[in-house]
């Protein structure tokens, strides 16, 4: 008899049940957003996007569609660390995309997404050539005082070159396809959104903008980040991952937040939309290469690449036995301030850790021929970092690596160490009037490693925070404090 424990191994093998895709709008009626990193250098997209940027720069200063005024929308209104982070930015991208199409006379113009997981996250060469795609081509000033961000003083430079991608930096593992897929498997919207924003989104902004150890930073580091043409394609990738999560059958909860007169349409008219209006991306007129599929498939059971036959009566019993929902396992408070190159350890007593670590849960995926499926994997254990006092706006740019129960942790401990869990960074967290941020880190892999070695003692989990300067040769002056850590099963 095939038992549940034998079927779902701790290695993360999955059982998958295909779902019939709902009928989608015709692809011919939608603007198609493609992968920037797979485009040929002579792809028409580069020419059209450069033309749109140039035309925006030529618009009168009073025109709300101008390049600078579009960036000011972000500085004045963008939400970060909130439950409508994804919705607001989807509207922002879509109206910008329509403005581009209007100005160049191409109503079907579509933005592209910068796929961090391909080519080690390198930005294509046209964005470094002497043309409108290069942020240095324009030398746009920031010098703006926003009620949302406060004073903004950034410059038109980037921390990447055509030969260096985001995966080449410390913490760059968060941009790999494996890590992105790990985030997509979280069926809880709040946790999914927090992970997506706090890790690849934030880190992308910081690595591109932190060209120096201390201010002034590049535009991507602060509220006027849309002055860099790569901003829009960075956020297109964030939106693409959300769209894939949605296409798999996951549900974005209702959010009635209104964005009244924050955005302008292609004609430059102020519009009124809500967060709920952003939940259906096809209704907004666009889709992605990765969300186009009308395929259906039979029930497939997969265990490490091997197709197995299973009695139909086994499936309801299996899904019923898979744990669902989020459960708090433990919580601890902290008073220590974290400093660059120095680890801060916060001990959390996690109840029934081993039982929850090797349980199972369902999630939704469309990884089989693009067709939505229900799948089962081992439970994930997450650390939720709460009530954080972030670095000040004048501190050095940092990334924060998370380790678990590492007895020899130092600033030189590599991110391929088995105690390593993940990385986050701060972007927008020091905005004026913003509440204290939270970050979500998946600590499952180091916990399973410790369990296999017999090193999980008394359900005690030591979450270790290691801040590192993005530019190691700098001042290394930055500090923050995490007041509370919760360990949850999801």
XYZ file of C-alpha atoms in Angstrom:
490
model
C 0.000 0.000 0.000
C 1.292 3.464 -0.903
C 1.445 5.482 2.320
C 1.371 9.264 2.530
C 4.787 9.434 4.182
C 6.359 7.231 1.538
C 4.777 9.206 -1.253
C 5.730 12.683 -0.075
C 9.378 12.609 0.875
C 11.070 15.411 2.757
C 13.010 16.229 -0.397
C 9.959 18.065 -1.690
C 8.625 15.593 -4.242
C 5.201 16.616 -5.480
C 1.911 15.021 -6.331
C 0.023 16.968 -8.953
C -3.562 16.944 -10.156
C -4.241 18.906 -13.324
C -7.104 21.399 -13.472
C -9.012 22.512 -16.548
C -7.993 26.084 -17.316
C -10.778 28.645 -17.406
C -11.410 30.097 -20.831
C -9.146 33.059 -21.369
C -9.388 36.099 -23.572
C -7.933 35.672 -27.031
C -4.202 36.237 -27.051
C -4.629 38.350 -30.185
C -6.556 40.957 -28.168
C -3.928 41.272 -25.428
C -0.627 43.106 -25.280
C 2.014 40.412 -24.862
C 4.854 41.094 -22.426
C 7.947 39.102 -23.371
C 11.205 38.087 -21.695
C 13.746 40.893 -22.120
C 16.720 38.560 -21.631
C 15.835 36.313 -24.594
C 15.384 39.112 -27.141
C 17.832 39.519 -30.016
C 19.786 42.813 -29.980
C 17.837 43.993 -33.023
C 14.432 43.168 -31.537
C 11.923 45.914 -32.300
C 11.157 46.299 -28.597
C 14.444 48.105 -27.888
C 13.775 50.660 -30.626
C 10.155 51.248 -29.598
C 10.905 51.557 -25.889
C 13.792 53.966 -26.564
C 11.517 56.067 -28.775
C 8.827 56.186 -26.072
C 11.374 57.306 -23.461
C 12.698 60.012 -25.785
C 9.197 61.296 -26.540
C 8.370 61.445 -22.824
C 11.471 63.539 -22.253
C 10.310 65.901 -25.019
C 6.898 66.536 -23.477
C 6.298 69.889 -21.763
C 7.055 70.020 -18.051
C 3.357 70.477 -17.273
C 2.351 67.281 -19.136
C 1.667 64.525 -16.544
C 2.883 61.928 -19.067
C 6.434 63.313 -19.133
C 9.277 61.089 -17.983
C 9.897 63.008 -14.786
C 6.221 63.372 -13.923
C 5.689 59.647 -14.348
C 8.526 59.047 -11.876
C 7.054 61.579 -9.452
C 3.866 59.484 -9.305
C 5.976 56.761 -7.702
C 7.628 59.153 -5.271
C 4.288 60.608 -4.191
C 2.045 57.558 -3.980
C 3.798 54.184 -4.160
C 2.992 51.761 -1.311
C 5.695 49.442 -0.004
C 5.357 46.861 2.732
C 1.569 46.961 2.322
C -1.065 44.489 1.156
C -1.653 46.465 -2.059
C 1.984 46.691 -3.147
C 1.348 44.402 -6.144
C -1.970 45.949 -7.137
C -0.742 49.546 -7.118
C 2.310 48.750 -9.207
C 0.248 46.752 -11.733
C -1.877 49.843 -12.384
C 1.256 51.990 -12.563
C 2.883 49.729 -15.153
C -0.245 49.400 -17.262
C -0.962 53.121 -17.559
C 2.711 53.757 -18.338
C 2.613 51.059 -21.013
C -0.443 52.668 -22.616
C 1.250 56.075 -22.570
C 4.271 54.595 -24.358
C 2.036 53.094 -27.049
C 0.141 56.363 -27.523
C 3.285 58.460 -27.906
C 4.904 56.188 -30.496
C 1.691 55.382 -32.361
C 1.761 51.681 -31.446
C -1.357 50.853 -29.373
C -0.237 47.222 -29.033
C 3.138 48.186 -27.566
C 3.930 46.002 -24.555
C 6.590 46.338 -21.909
C 9.038 43.469 -21.382
C 9.992 41.735 -18.157
C 13.573 41.575 -16.931
C 13.896 37.905 -16.048
C 16.418 37.857 -13.196
C 16.639 34.054 -13.417
C 18.059 33.996 -16.939
C 21.655 34.833 -17.941
C 22.484 35.301 -14.252
C 20.218 38.325 -14.179
C 22.256 40.428 -16.611
C 20.598 43.419 -18.281
C 20.877 43.338 -22.110
C 23.611 45.397 -23.743
C 21.295 48.029 -25.345
C 20.631 49.391 -21.840
C 24.320 50.303 -21.556
C 24.823 51.720 -25.056
C 24.722 55.420 -25.899
C 20.962 55.594 -26.341
C 17.768 56.517 -24.427
C 17.691 53.123 -22.662
C 20.813 54.008 -20.694
C 20.110 55.912 -17.487
C 23.409 57.786 -17.931
C 22.284 59.024 -21.368
C 19.797 61.419 -19.766
C 21.478 62.351 -16.507
C 18.021 63.132 -15.110
C 18.226 64.998 -11.795
C 16.158 63.841 -8.866
C 16.242 66.784 -6.411
C 12.679 66.213 -5.271
C 11.066 66.497 -1.865
C 8.241 63.991 -1.547
C 5.705 63.876 1.261
C 5.933 60.094 0.873
C 9.738 59.617 0.771
C 11.103 62.906 2.040
C 14.084 64.518 0.228
C 15.319 62.454 -2.748
C 18.787 63.072 -4.150
C 19.911 60.313 -6.482
C 21.893 60.244 -9.718
C 21.698 58.461 -13.068
C 24.064 55.541 -12.528
C 23.690 51.760 -12.099
C 25.476 49.161 -10.005
C 25.433 46.603 -12.842
C 27.234 46.359 -16.156
C 26.379 44.287 -19.218
C 28.735 41.586 -17.893
C 27.555 41.547 -14.261
C 24.086 40.372 -13.283
C 22.169 40.412 -10.027
C 23.035 36.758 -9.399
C 26.722 37.665 -9.311
C 26.347 39.576 -6.037
C 26.252 38.292 -2.484
C 22.669 37.181 -1.894
C 22.071 36.817 -5.617
C 20.650 33.323 -5.107
C 17.240 34.937 -4.423
C 16.972 35.595 -8.173
C 17.362 31.979 -9.313
C 14.375 30.130 -10.755
C 14.413 27.683 -7.842
C 13.978 30.520 -5.350
C 11.307 32.235 -7.444
C 9.409 28.939 -7.688
C 9.649 28.566 -3.911
C 7.912 31.931 -3.543
C 5.258 31.025 -6.148
C 4.355 27.899 -4.179
C 3.089 29.940 -1.237
C -0.685 29.965 -1.685
C -1.225 32.553 1.069
C -1.350 35.928 -0.702
C -0.021 37.970 2.211
C 3.029 35.733 2.637
C 3.553 35.421 -1.133
C 3.476 39.190 -1.586
C 5.778 39.827 1.393
C 8.378 37.327 0.160
C 8.264 38.622 -3.409
C 8.633 42.234 -2.329
C 11.169 41.802 0.461
C 13.641 39.573 -1.329
C 13.990 39.778 -5.150
C 12.139 43.080 -5.535
C 13.950 44.980 -2.797
C 17.318 43.413 -3.511
C 17.042 44.286 -7.210
C 16.492 47.946 -6.362
C 19.372 48.002 -3.898
C 21.923 46.217 -6.088
C 21.163 48.452 -9.066
C 21.121 51.648 -7.059
C 23.920 51.148 -4.530
C 26.818 52.174 -6.728
C 28.607 53.810 -3.808
C 28.952 52.768 -0.183
C 26.913 55.785 0.900
C 24.716 58.474 -0.721
C 24.331 59.702 -3.383
C 23.014 56.431 -4.781
C 21.662 55.619 -8.213
C 18.018 56.344 -9.020
C 16.947 52.728 -8.485
C 17.751 53.019 -4.790
C 15.050 55.536 -3.909
C 11.594 56.933 -4.638
C 12.444 58.293 -8.089
C 13.658 54.880 -9.265
C 11.379 55.120 -12.380
C 13.877 57.622 -13.794
C 15.920 54.533 -14.720
C 14.345 52.788 -17.748
C 15.098 49.376 -16.221
C 12.700 50.124 -13.328
C 9.638 49.406 -15.448
C 11.013 46.063 -16.618
C 12.121 45.115 -13.096
C 8.572 45.661 -11.896
C 7.179 43.863 -14.937
C 8.998 40.769 -13.704
C 7.517 41.197 -10.234
C 4.092 41.482 -11.862
C 4.786 38.488 -14.109
C 5.471 36.293 -11.076
C 2.197 37.450 -9.504
C 0.358 36.765 -12.775
C 1.777 33.225 -12.860
C 0.717 32.740 -9.243
C -2.781 33.860 -10.208
C -2.864 31.731 -13.374
C -2.140 28.678 -11.217
C -5.488 29.267 -9.495
C -4.400 31.153 -6.383
C -6.724 33.860 -5.085
C -5.862 37.500 -4.477
C -8.140 38.701 -1.669
C -10.458 41.642 -2.129
C -8.919 45.039 -1.408
C -11.074 48.114 -1.930
C -8.254 50.672 -1.587
C -8.894 53.553 -3.993
C -6.231 55.249 -6.115
C -8.050 58.476 -6.864
C -6.241 60.795 -9.279
C -2.879 59.090 -8.773
C -2.438 57.801 -12.342
C -3.028 59.291 -15.786
C -4.156 57.464 -18.922
C -2.652 57.596 -22.410
C -4.288 60.968 -23.079
C -2.962 62.450 -19.853
C -6.290 62.440 -18.015
C -6.392 61.651 -14.301
C -8.121 58.367 -13.555
C -9.726 56.660 -10.573
C -9.128 52.958 -9.994
C -9.069 50.549 -7.058
C -6.830 47.720 -5.927
C -9.550 45.253 -6.884
C -9.458 46.529 -10.464
C -5.930 45.115 -10.771
C -6.775 41.518 -9.916
C -7.635 40.459 -13.498
C -4.653 41.229 -15.713
C -6.341 40.028 -18.906
C -9.189 42.475 -18.283
C -6.483 45.154 -18.135
C -5.450 44.176 -21.649
C -2.148 42.338 -21.253
C -0.640 38.958 -20.567
C 2.769 37.278 -20.417
C 4.402 34.577 -22.514
C 4.358 32.340 -19.458
C 0.629 32.733 -18.767
C -0.522 31.856 -22.289
C -1.916 28.311 -22.387
C -5.110 26.547 -23.369
C -3.675 23.108 -22.668
C -5.334 20.500 -20.509
C -3.768 17.301 -19.239
C -4.776 14.085 -17.474
C -4.115 13.344 -13.814
C -0.375 12.836 -13.376
C 1.335 11.631 -10.227
C 4.996 12.533 -10.176
C 7.712 11.375 -7.797
C 11.174 12.632 -8.698
C 10.377 12.472 -12.395
C 8.795 8.989 -12.354
C 5.141 8.546 -13.339
C 3.265 6.278 -10.938
C -0.160 4.679 -10.991
C -2.274 5.267 -7.910
C -5.801 4.088 -7.085
C -8.344 6.890 -7.490
C -9.557 6.321 -3.937
C -6.123 7.332 -2.734
C -6.438 10.962 -3.925
C -9.242 12.269 -1.651
C -7.633 10.585 1.351
C -4.278 12.090 0.456
C -5.525 15.652 0.025
C -7.595 15.395 3.213
C -4.507 14.357 5.146
C -2.342 17.182 3.829
C -2.100 19.992 6.368
C -3.423 23.340 5.189
C -3.345 26.864 6.561
C -0.815 28.889 8.541
C 0.097 27.949 12.110
C 2.307 29.861 14.533
C 4.929 27.626 16.149
C 6.737 30.151 18.302
C 7.633 33.798 18.834
C 10.453 35.758 20.479
C 11.314 39.406 21.091
C 14.675 41.064 20.592
C 16.360 44.237 21.849
C 19.746 43.959 20.103
C 20.589 46.366 17.279
C 22.147 44.711 14.212
C 25.355 46.176 12.793
C 27.236 45.555 9.532
C 29.411 42.407 9.492
C 28.157 41.341 12.939
C 25.646 38.535 13.425
C 22.617 39.011 15.664
C 21.119 35.799 17.043
C 17.473 35.601 18.133
C 16.387 32.334 19.771
C 12.831 31.111 19.209
C 11.211 28.116 20.898
C 9.178 26.443 18.140
C 6.522 23.973 19.267
C 6.305 20.580 17.537
C 8.971 21.654 15.088
C 9.856 18.221 13.691
C 6.226 17.208 13.277
C 5.478 20.343 11.289
C 8.758 20.286 9.399
C 7.940 16.907 7.845
C 4.219 17.417 7.297
C 2.694 18.228 3.916
C 0.407 20.779 2.318
C -1.220 21.526 -1.026
C -0.313 24.362 -3.345
C -1.302 25.437 -6.841
C 1.067 25.322 -9.771
C 0.942 25.686 -13.539
C 4.387 24.225 -14.138
C 3.078 21.196 -16.097
C 2.768 22.370 -19.727
C 1.393 25.657 -18.424
C -1.703 23.932 -17.045
C -2.907 24.743 -13.510
C -2.571 21.841 -11.084
C -3.061 21.117 -7.422
C 0.166 19.732 -5.989
C 1.439 18.555 -2.612
C 4.850 19.093 -1.062
C 6.442 19.013 2.352
C 5.432 21.803 4.713
C 7.439 25.019 4.708
C 8.673 26.698 7.893
C 8.909 30.468 7.629
C 10.470 33.134 9.824
C 8.459 36.355 9.904
C 10.576 39.324 10.990
C 8.337 42.009 12.498
C 8.399 45.522 13.959
C 11.682 46.419 12.293
C 13.385 49.756 12.808
C 15.086 50.150 9.394
C 18.404 51.820 8.580
C 18.326 55.572 8.112
C 18.291 57.105 4.648
C 21.937 58.174 5.089
C 23.234 54.728 6.106
C 25.257 52.527 3.786
C 23.321 50.220 1.486
C 23.107 46.713 2.951
C 21.745 43.259 2.331
C 20.836 41.024 5.266
C 21.549 37.301 5.095
C 19.671 34.884 7.343
C 21.259 31.768 8.832
C 19.842 29.177 11.217
C 21.766 27.617 14.136
C 25.169 28.227 12.526
C 27.894 27.783 15.200
C 30.681 29.379 13.137
C 28.857 32.272 11.443
C 30.983 35.214 10.325
C 30.915 37.847 7.596
C 32.795 35.440 5.316
C 30.381 32.501 5.685
C 29.160 31.840 2.109
C 25.530 31.714 1.034
C 25.943 28.079 -0.072
C 26.488 27.065 3.561
C 23.791 24.556 4.645
C 22.752 26.865 7.511
C 21.908 29.688 5.069
C 18.189 30.447 4.608
C 17.847 33.579 2.475
C 18.433 37.290 2.029
C 16.384 40.467 2.259
C 17.086 44.148 1.820
C 15.506 47.477 2.633
C 13.808 49.559 -0.065
C 11.266 52.202 0.815
C 11.184 51.155 4.445
C 12.404 54.535 5.692
C 9.606 56.429 3.957
C 7.984 59.120 6.065
C 4.855 58.012 7.892
C 5.322 54.363 7.013
C 4.751 51.667 9.629
C 7.496 49.302 10.689
C 8.275 46.789 7.915
C 8.089 43.004 7.976
C 10.019 40.373 6.036
C 9.314 36.695 5.391
C 12.176 34.208 5.037
C 11.805 30.491 4.232
C 13.987 28.590 6.729
C 12.875 25.084 5.712
C 16.087 23.918 4.036
C 18.504 24.678 6.905
C 16.027 23.184 9.397
C 15.814 19.958 7.400
C 19.595 19.850 7.176
C 19.850 20.229 10.956
C 17.174 17.585 11.507
C 18.979 15.103 9.277
C 22.173 15.681 11.291
C 20.360 15.331 14.626
C 21.178 18.938 15.490
C 17.697 20.273 16.250
C 17.667 20.266 20.039
C 14.625 21.068 22.191
C 12.819 22.768 19.277
C 15.176 25.728 19.649
C 15.705 27.788 16.493
C 18.391 30.469 16.433
C 17.614 32.971 13.669
C 20.868 34.750 12.825
C 20.839 38.109 11.015
C 24.040 39.022 9.162
C 24.030 42.534 7.611
C 26.567 43.046 4.840
C 27.512 46.203 2.962
C 26.680 46.099 -0.743
C 29.946 47.956 -1.381
C 32.407 46.218 0.998
C 35.069 48.923 0.638
C 32.798 51.577 2.118
C 32.163 52.914 5.610
C 30.124 49.885 6.713
C 27.891 52.175 8.714
C 24.331 50.934 8.955
C 22.109 49.559 11.686
C 18.581 48.268 12.190
C 16.602 46.343 14.794
C 14.209 43.424 14.459
C 11.931 43.521 17.509
C 9.989 40.295 16.974
C 10.413 37.021 15.097
C 7.598 34.539 14.562
C 8.152 30.999 13.313
C 5.175 29.721 11.325
C 4.259 26.650 9.338
C 2.755 27.371 5.942
